[in-house]
Coordinates of C-alpha atoms and ligand atoms in Angstrom, one line a residue:
X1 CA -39.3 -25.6 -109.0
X2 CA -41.2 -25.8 -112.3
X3 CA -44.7 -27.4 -112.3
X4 CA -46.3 -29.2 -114.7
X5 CA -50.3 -28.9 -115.0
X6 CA -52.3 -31.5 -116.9
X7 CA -54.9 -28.9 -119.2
X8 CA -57.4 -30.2 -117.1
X9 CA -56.0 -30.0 -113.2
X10 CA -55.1 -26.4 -114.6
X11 CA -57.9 -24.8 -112.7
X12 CA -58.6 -27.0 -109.9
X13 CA -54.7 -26.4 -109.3
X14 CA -55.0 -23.0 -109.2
X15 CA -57.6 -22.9 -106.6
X16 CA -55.1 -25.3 -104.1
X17 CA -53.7 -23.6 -101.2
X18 CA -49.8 -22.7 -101.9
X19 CA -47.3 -23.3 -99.2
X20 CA -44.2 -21.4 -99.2
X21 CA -41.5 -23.0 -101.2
X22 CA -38.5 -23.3 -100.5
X23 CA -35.4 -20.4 -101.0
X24 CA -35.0 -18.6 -104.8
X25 CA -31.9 -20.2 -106.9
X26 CA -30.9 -16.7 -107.6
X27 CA -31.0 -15.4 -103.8
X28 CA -30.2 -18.5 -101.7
X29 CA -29.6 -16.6 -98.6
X30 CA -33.2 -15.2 -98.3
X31 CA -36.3 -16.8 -97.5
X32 CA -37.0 -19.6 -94.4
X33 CA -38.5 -22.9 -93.8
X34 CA -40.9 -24.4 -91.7
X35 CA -43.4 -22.2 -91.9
X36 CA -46.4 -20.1 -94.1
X37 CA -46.6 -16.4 -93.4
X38 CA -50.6 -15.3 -93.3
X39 CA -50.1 -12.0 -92.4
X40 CA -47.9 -8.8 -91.5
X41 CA -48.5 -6.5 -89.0
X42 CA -46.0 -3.8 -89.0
X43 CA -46.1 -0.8 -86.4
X44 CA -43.5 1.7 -86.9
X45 CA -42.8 4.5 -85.0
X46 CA -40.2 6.6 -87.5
X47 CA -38.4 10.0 -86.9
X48 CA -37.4 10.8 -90.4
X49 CA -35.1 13.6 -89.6
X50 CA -32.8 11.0 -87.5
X51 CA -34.2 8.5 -89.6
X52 CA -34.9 5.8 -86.9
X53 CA -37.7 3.5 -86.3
X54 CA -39.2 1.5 -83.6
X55 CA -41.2 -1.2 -84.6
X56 CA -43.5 -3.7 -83.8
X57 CA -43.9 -6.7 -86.2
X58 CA -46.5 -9.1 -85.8
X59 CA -46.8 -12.0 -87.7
X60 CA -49.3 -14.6 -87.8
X61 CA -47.5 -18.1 -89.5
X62 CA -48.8 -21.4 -90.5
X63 CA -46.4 -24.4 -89.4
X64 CA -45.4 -26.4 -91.9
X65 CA -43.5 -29.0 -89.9
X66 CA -43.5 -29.0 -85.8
X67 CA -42.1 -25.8 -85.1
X68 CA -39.1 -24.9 -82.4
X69 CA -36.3 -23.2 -84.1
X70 CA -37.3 -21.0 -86.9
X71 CA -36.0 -18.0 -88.8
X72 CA -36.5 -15.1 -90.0
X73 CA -34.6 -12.6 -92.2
X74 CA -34.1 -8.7 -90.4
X75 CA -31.0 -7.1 -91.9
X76 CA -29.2 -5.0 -88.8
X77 CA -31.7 -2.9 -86.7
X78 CA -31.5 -4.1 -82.7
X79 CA -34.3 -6.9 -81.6
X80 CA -35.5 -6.1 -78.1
X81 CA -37.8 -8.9 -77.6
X82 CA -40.1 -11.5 -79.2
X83 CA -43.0 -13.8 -78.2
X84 CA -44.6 -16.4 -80.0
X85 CA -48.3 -16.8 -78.7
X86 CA -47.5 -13.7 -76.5
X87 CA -44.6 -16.0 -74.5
X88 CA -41.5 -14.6 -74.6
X89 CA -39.5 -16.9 -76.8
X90 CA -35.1 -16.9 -76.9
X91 CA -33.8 -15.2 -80.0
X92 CA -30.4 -14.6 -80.9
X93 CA -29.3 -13.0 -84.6
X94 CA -26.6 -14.4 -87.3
X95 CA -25.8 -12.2 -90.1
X96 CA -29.3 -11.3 -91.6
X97 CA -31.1 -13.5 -89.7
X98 CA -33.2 -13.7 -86.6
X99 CA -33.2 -17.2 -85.3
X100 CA -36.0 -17.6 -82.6
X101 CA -37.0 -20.7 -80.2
X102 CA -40.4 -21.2 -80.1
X103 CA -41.0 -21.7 -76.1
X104 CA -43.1 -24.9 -77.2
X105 CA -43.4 -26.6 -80.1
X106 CA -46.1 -25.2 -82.4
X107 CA -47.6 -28.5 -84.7
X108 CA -47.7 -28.8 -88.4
X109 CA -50.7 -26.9 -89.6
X110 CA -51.2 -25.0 -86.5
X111 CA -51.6 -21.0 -86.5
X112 CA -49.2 -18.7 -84.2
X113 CA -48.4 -15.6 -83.5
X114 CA -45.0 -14.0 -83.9
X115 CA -44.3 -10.8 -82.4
X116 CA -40.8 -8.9 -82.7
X117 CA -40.0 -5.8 -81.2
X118 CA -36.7 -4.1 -83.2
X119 CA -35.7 -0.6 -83.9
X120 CA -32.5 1.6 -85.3
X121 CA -31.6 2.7 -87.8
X122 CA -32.8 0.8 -91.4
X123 CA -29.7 0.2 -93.7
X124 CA -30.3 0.1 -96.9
X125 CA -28.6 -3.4 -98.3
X126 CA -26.2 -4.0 -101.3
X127 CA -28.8 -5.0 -104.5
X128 CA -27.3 -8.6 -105.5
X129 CA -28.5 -7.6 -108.9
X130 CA -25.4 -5.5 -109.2
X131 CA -22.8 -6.9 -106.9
X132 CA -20.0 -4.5 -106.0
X133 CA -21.8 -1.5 -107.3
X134 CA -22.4 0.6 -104.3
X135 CA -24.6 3.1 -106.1
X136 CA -27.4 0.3 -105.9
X137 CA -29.0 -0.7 -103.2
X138 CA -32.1 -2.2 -101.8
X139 CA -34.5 -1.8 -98.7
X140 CA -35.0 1.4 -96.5
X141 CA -33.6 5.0 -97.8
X142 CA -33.9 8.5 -96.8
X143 CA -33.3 11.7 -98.5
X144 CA -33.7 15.1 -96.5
X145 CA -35.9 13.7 -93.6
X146 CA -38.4 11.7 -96.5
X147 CA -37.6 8.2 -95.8
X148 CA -38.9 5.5 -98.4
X149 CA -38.5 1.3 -98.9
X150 CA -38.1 0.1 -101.8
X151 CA -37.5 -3.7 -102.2
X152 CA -37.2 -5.9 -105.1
X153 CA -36.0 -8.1 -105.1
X154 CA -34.7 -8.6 -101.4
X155 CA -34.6 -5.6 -99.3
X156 CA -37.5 -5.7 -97.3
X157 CA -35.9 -7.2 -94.1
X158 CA -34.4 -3.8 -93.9
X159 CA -37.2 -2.2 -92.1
X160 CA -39.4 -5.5 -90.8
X161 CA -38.6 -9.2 -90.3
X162 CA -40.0 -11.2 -93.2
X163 CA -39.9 -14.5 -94.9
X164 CA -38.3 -12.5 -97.7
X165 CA -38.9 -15.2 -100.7
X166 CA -41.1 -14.8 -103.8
X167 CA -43.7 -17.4 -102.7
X168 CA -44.9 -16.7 -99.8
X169 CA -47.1 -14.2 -99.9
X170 CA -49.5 -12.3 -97.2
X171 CA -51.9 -9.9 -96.0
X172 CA -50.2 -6.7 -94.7
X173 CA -51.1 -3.8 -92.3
X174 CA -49.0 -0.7 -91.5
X175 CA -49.4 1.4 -88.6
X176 CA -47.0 4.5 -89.2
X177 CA -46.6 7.2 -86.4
X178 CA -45.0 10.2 -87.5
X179 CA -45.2 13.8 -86.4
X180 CA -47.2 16.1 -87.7
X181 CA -47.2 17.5 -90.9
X182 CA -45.8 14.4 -91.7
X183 CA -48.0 11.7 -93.5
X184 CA -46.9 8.1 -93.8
X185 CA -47.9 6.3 -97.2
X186 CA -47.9 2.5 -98.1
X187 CA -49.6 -0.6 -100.1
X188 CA -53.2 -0.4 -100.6
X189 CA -55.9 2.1 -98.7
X190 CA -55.7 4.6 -95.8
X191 CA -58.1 3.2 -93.3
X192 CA -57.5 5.6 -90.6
X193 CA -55.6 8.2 -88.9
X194 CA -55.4 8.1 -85.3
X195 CA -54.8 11.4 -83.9
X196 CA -52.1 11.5 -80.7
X197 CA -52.2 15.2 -80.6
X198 CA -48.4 15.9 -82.2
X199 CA -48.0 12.7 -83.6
X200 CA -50.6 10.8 -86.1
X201 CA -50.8 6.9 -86.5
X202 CA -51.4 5.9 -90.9
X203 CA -53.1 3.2 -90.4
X204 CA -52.9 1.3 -94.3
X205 CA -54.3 -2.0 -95.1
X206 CA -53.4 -4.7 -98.3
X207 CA -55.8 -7.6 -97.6
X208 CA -55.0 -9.3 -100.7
X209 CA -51.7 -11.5 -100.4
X210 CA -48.4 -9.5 -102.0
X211 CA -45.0 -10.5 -101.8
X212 CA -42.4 -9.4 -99.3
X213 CA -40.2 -7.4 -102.0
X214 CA -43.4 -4.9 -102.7
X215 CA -43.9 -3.8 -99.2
X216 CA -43.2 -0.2 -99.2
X217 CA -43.6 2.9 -96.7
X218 CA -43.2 6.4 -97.5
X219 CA -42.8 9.3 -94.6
X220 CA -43.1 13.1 -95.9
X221 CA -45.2 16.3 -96.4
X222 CA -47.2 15.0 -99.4
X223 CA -50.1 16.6 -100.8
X224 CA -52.8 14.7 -101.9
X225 CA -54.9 14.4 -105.5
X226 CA -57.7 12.6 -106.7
X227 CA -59.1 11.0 -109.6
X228 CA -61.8 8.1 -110.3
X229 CA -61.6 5.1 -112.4
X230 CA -65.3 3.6 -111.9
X231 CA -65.9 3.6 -108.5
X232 CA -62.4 2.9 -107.7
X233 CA -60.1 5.9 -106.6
X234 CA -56.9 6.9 -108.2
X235 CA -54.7 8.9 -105.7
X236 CA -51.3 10.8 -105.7
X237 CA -49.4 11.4 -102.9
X238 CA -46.8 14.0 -104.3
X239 CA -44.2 16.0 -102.6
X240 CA -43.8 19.8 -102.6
X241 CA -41.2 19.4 -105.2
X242 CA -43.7 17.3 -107.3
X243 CA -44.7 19.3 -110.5
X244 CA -48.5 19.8 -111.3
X245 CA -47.9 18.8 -114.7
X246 CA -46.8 15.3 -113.0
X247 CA -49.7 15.4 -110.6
X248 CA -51.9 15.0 -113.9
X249 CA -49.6 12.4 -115.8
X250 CA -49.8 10.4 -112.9
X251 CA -54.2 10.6 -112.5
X252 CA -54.0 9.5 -115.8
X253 CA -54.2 5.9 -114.5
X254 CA -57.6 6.4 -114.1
X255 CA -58.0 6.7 -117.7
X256 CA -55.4 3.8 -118.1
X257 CA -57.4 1.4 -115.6
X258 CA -61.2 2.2 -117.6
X259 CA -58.9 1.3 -121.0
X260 CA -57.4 -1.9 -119.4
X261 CA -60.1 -4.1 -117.9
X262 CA -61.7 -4.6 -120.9
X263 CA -58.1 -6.4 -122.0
X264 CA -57.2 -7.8 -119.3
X265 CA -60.0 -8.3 -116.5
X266 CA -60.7 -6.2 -113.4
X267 CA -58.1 -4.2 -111.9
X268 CA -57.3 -6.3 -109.0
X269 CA -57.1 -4.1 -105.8
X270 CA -59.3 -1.5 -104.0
X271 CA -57.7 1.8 -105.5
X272 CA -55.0 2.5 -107.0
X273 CA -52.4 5.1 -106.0
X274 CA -48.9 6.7 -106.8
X275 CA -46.2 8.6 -104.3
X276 CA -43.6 10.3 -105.6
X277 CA -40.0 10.6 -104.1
X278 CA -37.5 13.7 -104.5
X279 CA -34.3 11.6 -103.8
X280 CA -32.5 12.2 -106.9
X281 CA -30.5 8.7 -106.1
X282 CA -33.4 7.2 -106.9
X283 CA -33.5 6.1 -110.8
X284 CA -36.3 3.7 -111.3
X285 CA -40.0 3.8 -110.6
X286 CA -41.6 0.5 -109.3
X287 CA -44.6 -1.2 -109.0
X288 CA -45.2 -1.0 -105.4
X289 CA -48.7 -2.8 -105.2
X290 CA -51.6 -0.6 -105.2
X291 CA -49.5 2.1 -104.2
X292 CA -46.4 2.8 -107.4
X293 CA -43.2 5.0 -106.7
X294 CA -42.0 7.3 -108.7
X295 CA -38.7 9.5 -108.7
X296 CA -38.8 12.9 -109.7
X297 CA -40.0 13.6 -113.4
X298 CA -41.5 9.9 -114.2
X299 CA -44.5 10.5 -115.1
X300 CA -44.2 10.0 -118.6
X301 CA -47.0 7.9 -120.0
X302 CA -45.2 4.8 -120.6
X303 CA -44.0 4.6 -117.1
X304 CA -47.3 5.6 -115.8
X305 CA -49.2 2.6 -118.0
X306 CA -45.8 0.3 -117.6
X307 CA -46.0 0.4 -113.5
X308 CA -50.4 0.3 -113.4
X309 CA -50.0 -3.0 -115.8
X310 CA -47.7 -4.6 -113.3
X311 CA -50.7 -4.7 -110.8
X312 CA -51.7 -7.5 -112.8
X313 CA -49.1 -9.2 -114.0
X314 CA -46.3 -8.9 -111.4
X315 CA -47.8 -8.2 -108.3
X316 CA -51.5 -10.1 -108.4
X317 CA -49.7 -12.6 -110.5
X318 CA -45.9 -12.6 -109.4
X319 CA -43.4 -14.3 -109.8
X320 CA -42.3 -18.2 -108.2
X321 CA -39.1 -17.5 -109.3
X322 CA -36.9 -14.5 -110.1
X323 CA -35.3 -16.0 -113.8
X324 CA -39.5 -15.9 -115.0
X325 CA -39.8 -12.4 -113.6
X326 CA -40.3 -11.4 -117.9
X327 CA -43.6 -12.8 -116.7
X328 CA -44.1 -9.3 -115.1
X329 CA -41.7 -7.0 -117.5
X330 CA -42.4 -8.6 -120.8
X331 CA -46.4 -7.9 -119.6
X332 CA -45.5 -4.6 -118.9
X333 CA -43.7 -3.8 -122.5
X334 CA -46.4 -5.1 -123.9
X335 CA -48.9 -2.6 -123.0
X336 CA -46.8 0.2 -122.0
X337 CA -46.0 -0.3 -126.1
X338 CA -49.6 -0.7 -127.0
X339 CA -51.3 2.2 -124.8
X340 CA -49.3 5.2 -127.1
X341 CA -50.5 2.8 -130.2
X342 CA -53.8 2.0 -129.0
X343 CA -55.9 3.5 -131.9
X344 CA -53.3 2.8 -134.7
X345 CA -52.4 -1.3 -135.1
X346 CA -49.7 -0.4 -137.6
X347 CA -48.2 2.3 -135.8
X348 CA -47.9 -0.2 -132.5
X349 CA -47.0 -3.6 -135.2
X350 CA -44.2 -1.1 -136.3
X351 CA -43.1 -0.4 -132.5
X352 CA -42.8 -3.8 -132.2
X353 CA -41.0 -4.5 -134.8
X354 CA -38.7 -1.3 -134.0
X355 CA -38.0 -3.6 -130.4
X356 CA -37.4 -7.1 -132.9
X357 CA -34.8 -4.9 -134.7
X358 CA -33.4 -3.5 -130.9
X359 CA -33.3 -7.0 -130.0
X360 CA -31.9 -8.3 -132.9
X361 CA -28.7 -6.0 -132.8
X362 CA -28.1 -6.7 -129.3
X363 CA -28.8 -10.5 -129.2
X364 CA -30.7 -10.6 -126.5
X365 CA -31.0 -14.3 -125.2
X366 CA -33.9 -16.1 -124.3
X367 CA -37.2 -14.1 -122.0
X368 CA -36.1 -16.8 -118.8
X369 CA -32.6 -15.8 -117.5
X370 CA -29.8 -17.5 -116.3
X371 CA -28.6 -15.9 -113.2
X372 CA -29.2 -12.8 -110.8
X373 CA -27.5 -10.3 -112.8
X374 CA -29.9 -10.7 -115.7
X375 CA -33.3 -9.9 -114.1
X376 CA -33.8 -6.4 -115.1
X377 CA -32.0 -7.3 -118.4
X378 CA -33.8 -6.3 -121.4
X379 CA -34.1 -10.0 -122.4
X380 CA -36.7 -9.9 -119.4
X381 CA -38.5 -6.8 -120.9
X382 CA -37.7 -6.8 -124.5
X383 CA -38.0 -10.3 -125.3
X384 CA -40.5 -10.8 -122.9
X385 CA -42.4 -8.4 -124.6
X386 CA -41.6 -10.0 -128.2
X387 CA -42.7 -13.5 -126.7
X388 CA -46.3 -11.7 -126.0
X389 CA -46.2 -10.2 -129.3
X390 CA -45.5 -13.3 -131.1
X391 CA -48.2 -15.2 -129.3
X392 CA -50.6 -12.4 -130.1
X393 CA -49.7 -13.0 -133.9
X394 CA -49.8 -16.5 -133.7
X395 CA -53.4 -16.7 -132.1
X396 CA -55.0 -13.2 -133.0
X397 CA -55.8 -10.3 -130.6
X398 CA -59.7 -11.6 -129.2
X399 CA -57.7 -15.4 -128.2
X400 CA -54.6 -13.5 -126.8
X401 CA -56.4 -10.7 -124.5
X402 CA -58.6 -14.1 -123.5
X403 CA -55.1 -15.6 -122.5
X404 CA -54.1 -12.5 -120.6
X405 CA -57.7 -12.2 -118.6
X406 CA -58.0 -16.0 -118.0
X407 CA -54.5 -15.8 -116.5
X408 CA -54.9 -12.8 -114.3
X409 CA -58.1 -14.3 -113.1
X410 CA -57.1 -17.6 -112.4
X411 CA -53.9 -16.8 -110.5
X412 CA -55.1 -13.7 -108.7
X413 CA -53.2 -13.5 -105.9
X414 CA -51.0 -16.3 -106.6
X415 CA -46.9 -17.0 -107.3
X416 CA -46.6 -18.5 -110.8
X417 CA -44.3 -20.0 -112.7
X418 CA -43.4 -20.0 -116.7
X419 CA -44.6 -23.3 -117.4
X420 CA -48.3 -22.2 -115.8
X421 CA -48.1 -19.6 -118.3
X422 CA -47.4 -22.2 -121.0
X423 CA -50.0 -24.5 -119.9
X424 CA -53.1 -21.2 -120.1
X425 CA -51.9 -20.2 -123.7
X426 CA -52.1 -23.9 -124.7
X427 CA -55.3 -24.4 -123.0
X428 CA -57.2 -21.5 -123.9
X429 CA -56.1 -20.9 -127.4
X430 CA -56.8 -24.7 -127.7
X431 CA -53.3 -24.8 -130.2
X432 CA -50.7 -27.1 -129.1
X433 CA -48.6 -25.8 -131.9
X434 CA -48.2 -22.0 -128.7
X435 CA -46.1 -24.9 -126.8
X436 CA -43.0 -25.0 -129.2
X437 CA -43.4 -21.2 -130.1
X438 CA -43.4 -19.9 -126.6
X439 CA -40.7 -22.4 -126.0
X440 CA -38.5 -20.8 -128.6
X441 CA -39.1 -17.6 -127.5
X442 CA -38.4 -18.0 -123.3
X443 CA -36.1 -21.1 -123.6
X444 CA -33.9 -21.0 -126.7
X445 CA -31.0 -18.6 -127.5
X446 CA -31.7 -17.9 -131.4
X447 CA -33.7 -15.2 -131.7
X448 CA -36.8 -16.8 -133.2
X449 CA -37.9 -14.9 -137.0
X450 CA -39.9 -11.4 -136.3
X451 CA -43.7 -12.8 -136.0
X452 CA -45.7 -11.7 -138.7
X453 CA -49.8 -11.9 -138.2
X454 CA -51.6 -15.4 -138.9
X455 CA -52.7 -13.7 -141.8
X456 CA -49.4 -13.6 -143.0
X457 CA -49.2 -9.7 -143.6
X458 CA -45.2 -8.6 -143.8
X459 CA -43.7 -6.9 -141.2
X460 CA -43.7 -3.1 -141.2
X461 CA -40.5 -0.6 -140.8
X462 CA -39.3 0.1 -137.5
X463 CA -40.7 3.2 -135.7
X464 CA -37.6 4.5 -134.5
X465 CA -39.0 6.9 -132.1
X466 CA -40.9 4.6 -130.3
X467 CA -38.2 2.1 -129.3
X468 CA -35.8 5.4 -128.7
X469 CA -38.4 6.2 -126.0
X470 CA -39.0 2.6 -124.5
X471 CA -35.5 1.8 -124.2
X472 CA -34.3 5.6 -123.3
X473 CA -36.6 5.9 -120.4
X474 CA -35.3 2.4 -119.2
X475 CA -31.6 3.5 -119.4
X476 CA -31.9 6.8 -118.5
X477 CA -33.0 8.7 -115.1
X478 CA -36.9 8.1 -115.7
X479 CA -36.1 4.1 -116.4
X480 CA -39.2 2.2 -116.3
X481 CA -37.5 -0.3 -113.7
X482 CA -34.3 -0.7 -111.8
X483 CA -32.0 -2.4 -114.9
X484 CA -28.4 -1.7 -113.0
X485 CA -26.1 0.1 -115.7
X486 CA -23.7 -3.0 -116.5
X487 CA -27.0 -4.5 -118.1
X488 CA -28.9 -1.8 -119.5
X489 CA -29.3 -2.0 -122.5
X490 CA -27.5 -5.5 -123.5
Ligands
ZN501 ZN1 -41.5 -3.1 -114.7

């Protein structure tokens, strides 16, 4: 669905509820009708050396029509029972779903309360971003009694029922019991541990509305560290086999968050954190909100500064639709480029122009893709970043960083689409002339001519080094974001 905002409805728009919307092009199968998820509550007991859970899922939903039959999506795992209202209501499952019969009809715009008790053994599901590549997959993993979820785009009905589709997003609450010395980690802040002698509940809670795909829970020994930025705390959660030199690449956030703000507007959660995983299957670090993953060894700046900026501008602003998501990894190339060149304008105008050349030579098509496959393309992150760099020349750095801030503070918390990204550029630069340009760069296949500043200075000679790194770390084990193999790099 693409919407189109007259300037002046832009803001009053953004301030209208958002109903779920109906199931992505690219992943048909996932995501439900009928109804608004408000909020997750997701008990698990785990054993993470048989790797089993028992859960309890509670979900409050808004009804969008009258509803009877509704469903959810829960890949495998055994459902015991669920109630809506706390009446036991018939359920029955077909392939990834969980179809359930409300035992009476709950009305359009009423609240209730879905609870489903499941348990087993999560499987991790087949990543549709890579068909038929069984070295990727999606959802719940475990390595050497350390289980971990990691989602996007559509694994998280792996370990909990969900309306597993980009807009609808909700309040979550995790209530992990483990044995001790385990600790359970997930999105957003510890707000208590209940103590049941050998076993301790995590209690964690993301008030803010995130997306399905970003829910994430982490079981191991982890030690934790502790830095500031402000008031707001930056923690890691690292494993034994974490080294300290990471420890302190990864509190550098703290340092990253006091240099962002100014840019781009408050950081837009509590605290911040990082947990790191030892699995070495895993290749990618992501931007699990207020809480990011990273595999063994990723704490090079770039992916450090690449997976804080996607707490603006992927999780408090994500994505309606999975072909925009360059609306999260083009932001993220952007300033993962400029952090390194922060001081030095030429030296991050000549990184840029290193990624025009990269792009160039590959022919990277347009920031907006055309099917699943393409998502963690480098059109999404090297365009995407290209687009922002050509609308920073075009406008100048004080009207662009006034784009990015007016757009992370007007859709906080929202799902957005291209267009609404469009329709801010236009309406705070106050130049129609950003339509055709951004146009050029996320719709059209030529790759539009390398964007020199307004003031019509040339471009400078590639830094080599810097687009080596960008695009090395992507491909290689420390990849800034799972880019399957038959795409990286093209
Ligand atoms: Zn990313």
């Amino acid at each position: 669905m693409t919407r189109h905002h007259a300037s002046a409805a832009l803001v009053g728009a953004v301030l209208a509820a958002t109903p779920a919307l109906a199931n992505d092009e690219f992943f048909p199968t996932f995501g439900n009708t009928g109804y608004d998820v408000q909020s997750y509550d997701i008990a698990l007991d785990v054993d993470p050396a048989k790797n089993t859970i028992a859960g309890v899922a509670t979900l409050t939903v808004v009804a969008e029509r009258q509803l009877g039959v509704f469903t959810l999506d829960l890949a495998g795992l055994t459902v015991s029972s669920v109630k809506v209202d706390g009446v036991a209501a018939k359920f029955s499952r077909d392939a990834d779903k969980l179809k359930v019969a409300s035992p009476f009809p709950v009305r359009k715009g009423n609240t209730a309360r879905v609870e489903v008790r499941y348990g087993g053994t999560p499987t991790p599901i087949q990543d549709p971003t890579a068909p038929g590549d069984p070295d990727y997959v999606l959802g719940w993993m475990h390595y050497k009694s350390a289980p971990y979820a990691l989602s996007e785009p559509v694994g998280a009905s792996t370990f909990y029922p969900a309306n597993d589709e980009p807009t609808d997003r909700a309040a979550f609450r995790f209530r992990i019991t483990v044995d001790e010395p385990f600790t359970a980690v997930a999105n957003g802040d510890l707000v208590d541990v209940i103590d049941r002698g050998a076993r301790r509940t995590f209690v964690w809670s993301m008030p803010q509305p995130m997306t399905t795909w970003l829910a994430t829970v982490h079981v191991n020994k982890f030690k934790l560290s502790t830095a500031m930025a402000g008031r707001r705390p930056v923690r890691v959660y690292a494993t034994a086999a974490t080294k300290p030199a990471d420890v302190k690449g990864y509190l550098k956030a703290a340092a990253m968050i006091t240099w962002l703000e100014p840019l781009v507007g408050p950081y837009p959660y509590a605290s911040y954190g990082s947990v790191t995983v030892d699995d070495p299957a895993l290749y990618y670090a992501l931007e699990t909100q207020a809480m990011s993953t990273f595999p063994t060894g990723a704490a090079d700046e770039s992916i450090v500064v690449h997976e804080l900026a996607h707490q603006w501008f992927g999780d408090s602003v994500s994505v309606q639709e999975w072909r925009d998501l360059w609306l999260a990894e083009g932001f993220a190339t952007y300033i993962e480029t400029l952090w390194p060149n922060r001081n030095d304008p030429a030296a991050f105008d000549a990184a840029m122009a290193g990624l025009y050349d990269y792009a160039k030579q590959k022919a990277l098509g347009p920031a907006v893709v055309d099917g699943p496959e393409e998502i963690f393309s480098n059109r999404t992150y090297v365009r995407g970043g290209l687009t922002l760099y050509a609308l920073r020349q075009k406008v100048g750095d004080k009207v662009f960083f006034q784009i990015l801030k007016s757009w992370a503070s007007w859709f906080r918390g929202q799902a957005v689409d291209t267009q609404d990204f469009i329709d801010t550029a236009v309406l705070v630069s106050g130049d129609q002339s950003v339509r055709p340009l951004l146009d050029a760069w996320l719709y059209q296949k030529p790759l539009p001519d390398f964007p020199a500043a307004a003031s019509g200075a040339a471009p400078v000679a590639a830094n080599a080094a810097a687009v080596a790194n960008l695009v090395g770390l992507r491909c290689g084990l420390g990849r800034a974001h799972g880019s399957p193999a038959a795409s990286c790099g093209n």
